[in-house]
PDB file of C-alpha atoms in Angstrom:
ATOM      1  CA  GLY A1065      99.000  87.548 117.807  1.00 76.00           C
ATOM      2  CA  GLU A1066     102.319  88.349 116.100  1.00 82.00           C
ATOM      3  CA  ASN A1067     103.912  91.813 117.233  1.00 91.00           C
ATOM      4  CA  VAL A1068     106.689  93.159 115.329  1.00 95.00           C
ATOM      5  CA  GLU A1069     108.770  96.176 116.666  1.00 96.00           C
ATOM      6  CA  GLN A1070     111.109  98.590 114.688  1.00 97.00           C
ATOM      7  CA  HIS A1071     114.036 100.705 115.458  1.00 97.00           C
ATOM      8  CA  PRO A1072     115.086 103.499 114.998  1.00 97.00           C
ATOM      9  CA  SER A1073     112.032 105.465 113.674  1.00 96.00           C
ATOM     10  CA  THR A1074     114.270 107.909 112.061  1.00 97.00           C
ATOM     11  CA  LEU A1075     118.078 107.422 110.847  1.00 98.00           C
ATOM     12  CA  SER A1076     119.907 109.767 109.155  1.00 98.00           C
ATOM     13  CA  VAL A1077     123.389 108.776 107.698  1.00 97.00           C
ATOM     14  CA  GLN A1078     126.310 110.510 105.492  1.00 97.00           C
ATOM     15  CA  GLU A1079     126.327 109.170 101.613  1.00 97.00           C
ATOM     16  CA  GLY A1080     128.576 106.302 101.544  1.00 97.00           C
ATOM     17  CA  ASP A1081     128.230 105.227 105.226  1.00 97.00           C
ATOM     18  CA  SER A1082     126.384 102.002 106.439  1.00 98.00           C
ATOM     19  CA  ALA A1083     122.585 102.190 107.748  1.00 98.00           C
ATOM     20  CA  VAL A1084     121.105  99.563 109.796  1.00 98.00           C
ATOM     21  CA  ILE A1085     117.539  99.142 110.950  1.00 98.00           C
ATOM     22  CA  LYS A1086     116.333  96.165 113.506  1.00 98.00           C
ATOM     23  CA  CYS A1087     113.189  94.351 114.104  1.00 98.00           C
ATOM     24  CA  THR A1088     112.066  92.210 116.773  1.00 97.00           C
ATOM     25  CA  TYR A1089     109.224  89.673 116.667  1.00 96.00           C
ATOM     26  CA  SER A1090     107.146  88.040 119.272  1.00 94.00           C
ATOM     27  CA  ASP A1091     105.829  84.791 117.328  1.00 92.00           C
ATOM     28  CA  SER A1092     108.175  82.157 117.251  1.00 91.00           C
ATOM     29  CA  ALA A1093     106.495  80.272 114.619  1.00 91.00           C
ATOM     30  CA  SER A1094     106.810  83.340 112.221  1.00 93.00           C
ATOM     31  CA  ASN A1095     108.907  81.919 109.247  1.00 92.00           C
ATOM     32  CA  TYR A1096     109.150  84.796 106.472  1.00 93.00           C
ATOM     33  CA  PHE A1097     110.518  87.913 106.979  1.00 96.00           C
ATOM     34  CA  PRO A1098     110.403  90.769 104.250  1.00 96.00           C
ATOM     35  CA  TRP A1099     111.569  94.368 104.132  1.00 98.00           C
ATOM     36  CA  TYR A1100     109.554  96.892 101.915  1.00 97.00           C
ATOM     37  CA  LYS A1101     110.967 100.213 100.692  1.00 97.00           C
ATOM     38  CA  GLN A1102     108.149 103.216 100.303  1.00 97.00           C
ATOM     39  CA  GLU A1103     109.435 106.281  98.860  1.00 96.00           C
ATOM     40  CA  LEU A1104     107.627 109.320  99.468  1.00 92.00           C
ATOM     41  CA  GLY A1105     104.004 108.893  97.793  1.00 91.00           C
ATOM     42  CA  LYS A1106     104.431 105.872  96.448  1.00 94.00           C
ATOM     43  CA  ARG A1107     103.661 102.141  97.300  1.00 96.00           C
ATOM     44  CA  PRO A1108     105.747  99.742  99.278  1.00 96.00           C
ATOM     45  CA  GLN A1109     107.883  97.657  97.392  1.00 96.00           C
ATOM     46  CA  LEU A1110     110.067  94.640  98.443  1.00 96.00           C
ATOM     47  CA  ILE A1111     113.456  94.731  98.608  1.00 97.00           C
ATOM     48  CA  ILE A1112     114.679  91.788 100.269  1.00 97.00           C
ATOM     49  CA  ASP A1113     113.059  89.084 102.336  1.00 95.00           C
ATOM     50  CA  ILE A1114     114.516  86.116 104.345  1.00 94.00           C
ATOM     51  CA  ARG A1115     112.899  82.682 105.426  1.00 92.00           C
ATOM     52  CA  SER A1116     113.407  81.002 108.911  1.00 87.00           C
ATOM     53  CA  ASN A1117     115.897  78.527 107.589  1.00 86.00           C
ATOM     54  CA  VAL A1118     118.369  80.970 106.244  1.00 85.00           C
ATOM     55  CA  GLY A1119     120.556  83.138 108.521  1.00 90.00           C
ATOM     56  CA  GLU A1120     121.584  86.008 106.122  1.00 94.00           C
ATOM     57  CA  LYS A1121     120.695  86.897 102.531  1.00 94.00           C
ATOM     58  CA  LYS A1122     122.623  89.369 100.465  1.00 96.00           C
ATOM     59  CA  ASP A1123     121.663  91.657  97.165  1.00 94.00           C
ATOM     60  CA  GLN A1124     124.264  93.851  95.985  1.00 96.00           C
ATOM     61  CA  ARG A1125     124.518  96.662  98.858  1.00 97.00           C
ATOM     62  CA  ILE A1126     121.446  95.095 100.913  1.00 98.00           C
ATOM     63  CA  ALA A1127     121.660  92.477 103.016  1.00 97.00           C
ATOM     64  CA  VAL A1128     119.058  90.984 106.019  1.00 98.00           C
ATOM     65  CA  THR A1129     120.420  88.892 108.808  1.00 97.00           C
ATOM     66  CA  LEU A1130     117.808  86.700 111.300  1.00 96.00           C
ATOM     67  CA  ASN A1131     118.600  85.545 114.457  1.00 95.00           C
ATOM     68  CA  LYS A1132     115.776  83.042 115.234  1.00 93.00           C
ATOM     69  CA  THR A1133     116.789  82.388 118.687  1.00 93.00           C
ATOM     70  CA  ALA A1134     116.490  86.182 119.904  1.00 94.00           C
ATOM     71  CA  LYS A1135     113.931  86.360 117.445  1.00 95.00           C
ATOM     72  CA  HIS A1136     115.049  89.704 115.927  1.00 95.00           C
ATOM     73  CA  PHE A1137     116.278  90.483 112.225  1.00 97.00           C
ATOM     74  CA  SER A1138     118.018  93.425 110.483  1.00 98.00           C
ATOM     75  CA  LEU A1139     118.455  95.171 107.311  1.00 98.00           C
ATOM     76  CA  HIS A1140     121.930  96.519 106.440  1.00 98.00           C
ATOM     77  CA  ILE A1141     122.793  98.652 103.629  1.00 98.00           C
ATOM     78  CA  THR A1142     126.257  99.494 102.780  1.00 97.00           C
ATOM     79  CA  GLU A1143     127.709 102.272 100.895  1.00 98.00           C
ATOM     80  CA  THR A1144     124.199 104.436 101.163  1.00 98.00           C
ATOM     81  CA  GLN A1145     123.184 106.533  98.241  1.00 97.00           C
ATOM     82  CA  PRO A1146     120.653 109.581  98.231  1.00 96.00           C
ATOM     83  CA  GLU A1147     118.580 107.663  96.287  1.00 96.00           C
ATOM     84  CA  ASP A1148     118.299 104.940  99.491  1.00 97.00           C
ATOM     85  CA  SER A1149     116.427 107.843 101.179  1.00 97.00           C
ATOM     86  CA  ALA A1150     112.852 106.368 101.856  1.00 97.00           C
ATOM     87  CA  VAL A1151     110.719 104.666 104.659  1.00 97.00           C
ATOM     88  CA  TYR A1152     111.522 101.070 105.378  1.00 98.00           C
ATOM     89  CA  PHE A1153     109.333  98.531 106.721  1.00 97.00           C
ATOM     90  CA  CYS A1154     110.152  95.207 108.235  1.00 97.00           C
ATOM     91  CA  ALA A1155     107.156  92.188 108.652  1.00 96.00           C
ATOM     92  CA  ALA A1156     107.006  88.898 109.575  1.00 95.00           C
ATOM     93  CA  SER A1157     104.318  86.423 108.993  1.00 91.00           C
ATOM     94  CA  GLY A1158     103.928  82.733 109.877  1.00 82.00           C
ATOM     95  CA  ASN A1159     101.524  79.712 108.823  1.00 74.00           C
ATOM     96  CA  THR A1160      98.563  82.181 108.298  1.00 75.00           C
ATOM     97  CA  ASP A1161     100.315  83.931 105.557  1.00 80.00           C
ATOM     98  CA  LYS A1162      99.230  87.473 106.912  1.00 89.00           C
ATOM     99  CA  LEU A1163     102.162  89.901 107.023  1.00 91.00           C
ATOM    100  CA  ILE A1164     102.314  92.100 110.403  1.00 92.00           C
ATOM    101  CA  PHE A1165     104.641  94.855 109.733  1.00 94.00           C
ATOM    102  CA  GLY A1166     106.771  97.241 111.977  1.00 94.00           C
ATOM    103  CA  THR A1167     106.009 100.844 112.222  1.00 94.00           C
ATOM    104  CA  GLY A1168     108.584 101.871 109.936  1.00 95.00           C
ATOM    105  CA  THR A1169     111.945 103.707 109.790  1.00 97.00           C
ATOM    106  CA  ARG A1170     112.872 107.093 107.954  1.00 97.00           C
ATOM    107  CA  LEU A1171     116.076 106.767 106.372  1.00 98.00           C
ATOM    108  CA  GLN A1172     117.763 110.013 105.231  1.00 98.00           C
ATOM    109  CA  VAL A1173     120.947 109.704 103.194  1.00 97.00           C
ATOM    110  CA  PHE A1174     122.953 113.469 102.975  1.00 95.00           C
ATOM    111  CA  PRO A1175     125.051 113.869 100.118  1.00 90.00           C
TER     112      PRO A1175
ATOM    113  CA  ILE B1216      95.553  95.961  83.572  1.00 51.00           C
ATOM    114  CA  ALA B1217      99.255  95.415  84.589  1.00 72.00           C
ATOM    115  CA  GLY B1218      99.571  94.015  88.278  1.00 92.00           C
ATOM    116  CA  ILE B1219      97.499  95.756  90.908  1.00 97.00           C
ATOM    117  CA  THR B1220      95.284  98.898  90.856  1.00 96.00           C
ATOM    118  CA  GLN B1221      93.047 100.886  93.135  1.00 98.00           C
ATOM    119  CA  ALA B1222      90.518 103.318  92.523  1.00 97.00           C
ATOM    120  CA  PRO B1223      90.112 106.160  93.379  1.00 98.00           C
ATOM    121  CA  THR B1224      93.324 107.850  93.794  1.00 97.00           C
ATOM    122  CA  SER B1225      92.039 109.993  96.494  1.00 97.00           C
ATOM    123  CA  GLN B1226      88.498 111.350  97.836  1.00 97.00           C
ATOM    124  CA  ILE B1227      87.276 113.508 100.156  1.00 97.00           C
ATOM    125  CA  LEU B1228      84.106 112.128 101.962  1.00 96.00           C
ATOM    126  CA  ALA B1229      81.683 113.743 104.702  1.00 97.00           C
ATOM    127  CA  ALA B1230      81.177 111.636 107.973  1.00 98.00           C
ATOM    128  CA  GLY B1231      78.291 109.101 107.791  1.00 97.00           C
ATOM    129  CA  ARG B1232      78.572 108.608 104.018  1.00 97.00           C
ATOM    130  CA  ARG B1233      79.066 105.086 102.404  1.00 97.00           C
ATOM    131  CA  MET B1234      82.169 104.729 100.030  1.00 97.00           C
ATOM    132  CA  THR B1235      83.662 101.472  98.690  1.00 98.00           C
ATOM    133  CA  LEU B1236      87.297 101.623  97.614  1.00 98.00           C
ATOM    134  CA  ARG B1237      88.236  99.532  94.520  1.00 98.00           C
ATOM    135  CA  CYS B1238      91.286  97.004  93.891  1.00 98.00           C
ATOM    136  CA  THR B1239      91.581  94.780  90.970  1.00 97.00           C
ATOM    137  CA  GLN B1240      94.587  92.617  90.336  1.00 97.00           C
ATOM    138  CA  ASP B1241      95.586  90.804  86.908  1.00 95.00           C
ATOM    139  CA  MET B1242      97.857  88.362  88.372  1.00 95.00           C
ATOM    140  CA  ARG B1243      95.729  85.705  89.488  1.00 94.00           C
ATOM    141  CA  HIS B1244      96.908  85.616  93.061  1.00 95.00           C
ATOM    142  CA  ASN B1245      94.741  83.946  95.277  1.00 94.00           C
ATOM    143  CA  ALA B1246      95.353  85.885  98.443  1.00 95.00           C
ATOM    144  CA  MET B1247      94.510  89.546  98.702  1.00 97.00           C
ATOM    145  CA  TYR B1248      94.695  92.052 101.795  1.00 97.00           C
ATOM    146  CA  TRP B1249      93.683  95.815 102.702  1.00 98.00           C
ATOM    147  CA  TYR B1250      95.773  97.813 104.696  1.00 98.00           C
ATOM    148  CA  ARG B1251      95.405 101.154 106.305  1.00 97.00           C
ATOM    149  CA  GLN B1252      98.800 103.464 106.716  1.00 96.00           C
ATOM    150  CA  ASP B1253      98.679 106.120 109.259  1.00 93.00           C
ATOM    151  CA  LEU B1254     101.760 108.294 110.110  1.00 83.00           C
ATOM    152  CA  GLY B1255     103.354 106.670 113.027  1.00 79.00           C
ATOM    153  CA  LEU B1256     101.591 103.239 113.018  1.00 80.00           C
ATOM    154  CA  GLY B1257     102.747 101.639 109.547  1.00 88.00           C
ATOM    155  CA  LEU B1258     100.628  99.463 107.658  1.00 94.00           C
ATOM    156  CA  ARG B1259      97.809  97.668 109.458  1.00 94.00           C
ATOM    157  CA  LEU B1260      95.943  94.764 108.305  1.00 95.00           C
ATOM    158  CA  ILE B1261      92.298  95.318 107.901  1.00 97.00           C
ATOM    159  CA  HIS B1262      90.764  92.451 105.833  1.00 97.00           C
ATOM    160  CA  TYR B1263      92.094  89.252 104.046  1.00 96.00           C
ATOM    161  CA  SER B1264      91.282  86.976 101.536  1.00 97.00           C
ATOM    162  CA  ASN B1265      93.119  83.934 101.021  1.00 94.00           C
ATOM    163  CA  THR B1266      90.985  83.021  97.906  1.00 95.00           C
ATOM    164  CA  ALA B1267      87.935  83.943  96.269  1.00 95.00           C
ATOM    165  CA  GLY B1268      84.783  83.538  97.976  1.00 95.00           C
ATOM    166  CA  THR B1269      86.388  83.552 101.821  1.00 95.00           C
ATOM    167  CA  THR B1270      87.222  86.610 103.944  1.00 97.00           C
ATOM    168  CA  GLY B1271      88.930  87.354 107.318  1.00 95.00           C
ATOM    169  CA  LYS B1272      89.320  90.026 109.646  1.00 95.00           C
ATOM    170  CA  GLY B1273      92.969  91.479 110.172  1.00 93.00           C
ATOM    171  CA  GLU B1274      94.077  93.561 113.281  1.00 92.00           C
ATOM    172  CA  VAL B1275      91.640  96.668 112.526  1.00 95.00           C
ATOM    173  CA  PRO B1276      88.285  95.380 111.068  1.00 97.00           C
ATOM    174  CA  ASP B1277      85.918  97.574 112.965  1.00 97.00           C
ATOM    175  CA  GLY B1278      83.976 100.059 110.346  1.00 97.00           C
ATOM    176  CA  TYR B1279      84.952  98.120 107.350  1.00 98.00           C
ATOM    177  CA  SER B1280      83.581  95.263 105.228  1.00 98.00           C
ATOM    178  CA  VAL B1281      85.109  93.456 102.016  1.00 98.00           C
ATOM    179  CA  SER B1282      83.756  90.899  99.503  1.00 97.00           C
ATOM    180  CA  ARG B1283      85.442  88.611  97.524  1.00 97.00           C
ATOM    181  CA  ALA B1284      83.216  87.449  94.390  1.00 97.00           C
ATOM    182  CA  ASN B1285      86.086  86.472  92.158  1.00 96.00           C
ATOM    183  CA  THR B1286      89.944  85.904  91.947  1.00 96.00           C
ATOM    184  CA  ASP B1287      90.522  89.586  90.477  1.00 97.00           C
ATOM    185  CA  ASP B1288      88.321  92.068  92.452  1.00 97.00           C
ATOM    186  CA  PHE B1289      88.584  92.813  96.320  1.00 98.00           C
ATOM    187  CA  PRO B1290      86.605  95.919  97.368  1.00 98.00           C
ATOM    188  CA  LEU B1291      86.828  97.236 100.473  1.00 98.00           C
ATOM    189  CA  THR B1292      83.450  99.049 102.260  1.00 98.00           C
ATOM    190  CA  LEU B1293      83.181 101.857 104.625  1.00 98.00           C
ATOM    191  CA  ALA B1294      79.223 101.511 105.652  1.00 95.00           C
ATOM    192  CA  SER B1295      79.391 104.858 107.303  1.00 97.00           C
ATOM    193  CA  ALA B1296      82.385 106.842 107.494  1.00 97.00           C
ATOM    194  CA  VAL B1297      84.111 108.642 110.427  1.00 97.00           C
ATOM    195  CA  PRO B1298      86.797 110.980 110.698  1.00 97.00           C
ATOM    196  CA  SER B1299      89.333 108.520 112.018  1.00 97.00           C
ATOM    197  CA  GLN B1300      89.123 106.504 108.697  1.00 98.00           C
ATOM    198  CA  THR B1301      91.064 109.286 106.892  1.00 97.00           C
ATOM    199  CA  SER B1302      93.875 107.569 105.961  1.00 97.00           C
ATOM    200  CA  VAL B1303      95.780 106.009 102.941  1.00 97.00           C
ATOM    201  CA  TYR B1304      94.397 102.936 101.820  1.00 98.00           C
ATOM    202  CA  PHE B1305      96.579 100.260 100.682  1.00 98.00           C
ATOM    203  CA  CYS B1306      95.410  97.054  98.777  1.00 98.00           C
ATOM    204  CA  ALA B1307      97.868  94.169  97.980  1.00 97.00           C
ATOM    205  CA  SER B1308      97.999  90.585  96.752  1.00 96.00           C
ATOM    206  CA  ARG B1309     100.229  88.001  97.494  1.00 94.00           C
ATOM    207  CA  GLN B1310     102.361  85.481  95.230  1.00 91.00           C
ATOM    208  CA  ARG B1311     102.095  82.161  96.472  1.00 89.00           C
ATOM    209  CA  SER B1312     105.230  80.792  95.228  1.00 88.00           C
ATOM    210  CA  THR B1313     107.288  83.477  96.648  1.00 87.00           C
ATOM    211  CA  GLY B1314     105.185  84.772  99.523  1.00 87.00           C
ATOM    212  CA  GLU B1315     105.625  88.148  98.106  1.00 90.00           C
ATOM    213  CA  GLN B1316     103.162  91.072  98.611  1.00 94.00           C
ATOM    214  CA  PHE B1317     102.429  93.413  95.644  1.00 95.00           C
ATOM    215  CA  PHE B1318     100.784  96.531  96.515  1.00 97.00           C
ATOM    216  CA  GLY B1319      98.706  98.873  94.852  1.00 97.00           C
ATOM    217  CA  PRO B1320      99.266 102.615  94.133  1.00 97.00           C
ATOM    218  CA  GLY B1321      97.331 103.813  97.254  1.00 97.00           C
ATOM    219  CA  THR B1322      93.753 105.544  97.623  1.00 98.00           C
ATOM    220  CA  ARG B1323      94.101 108.416 100.098  1.00 97.00           C
ATOM    221  CA  LEU B1324      90.776 108.694 101.891  1.00 97.00           C
ATOM    222  CA  THR B1325      89.646 111.838 103.746  1.00 97.00           C
ATOM    223  CA  VAL B1326      86.584 111.915 106.244  1.00 97.00           C
ATOM    224  CA  LEU B1327      85.314 115.482 107.202  1.00 96.00           C
TER     225      LEU B1327
END
């Protein structure tokens, strides 16, 4: 079955710097790759997603890149702000539509 | 109801007791899911349902059962709770057109 690995587990950056979180997946049939943000004590919420027919997608300060050949995808946050502090999860799914999540990255943005 | 709700918000349960976690959505999504979230392990799929009347096993189904009698409700039952089932449980439903999963607020369960 699908396996998703996520790195790093924790990431600390200065406000205004960029943050990058990387994920790899094992199932070459996977075609949908969402990223969720979870603030402390809250539910996960989708922030951006990408499908396998696209190499990059951007939404204001966040972007996701996908390398199908290498089976990895990354989340990029530019000009980080304290409110970006949260746990971020990557996930992958294929024809079964079941999401397999990575183990999460705790991002801390220091003012 | 707006979106997806779960009940109870939290529960402390004695080992061996039976417990049902409730999940209801009003978005008419066909697919629904139950996850458990444990520190360092992310979100792991327990059971899922692609449509009313059908269910399937996820990554960690042992000790749990689900039913899907209608589109809106997807309860998760622990027949005989054990301490290793202490976790935060999230229910989710999927919007077919976009693939996005919407999560409920979660239930924090402690089994003593």
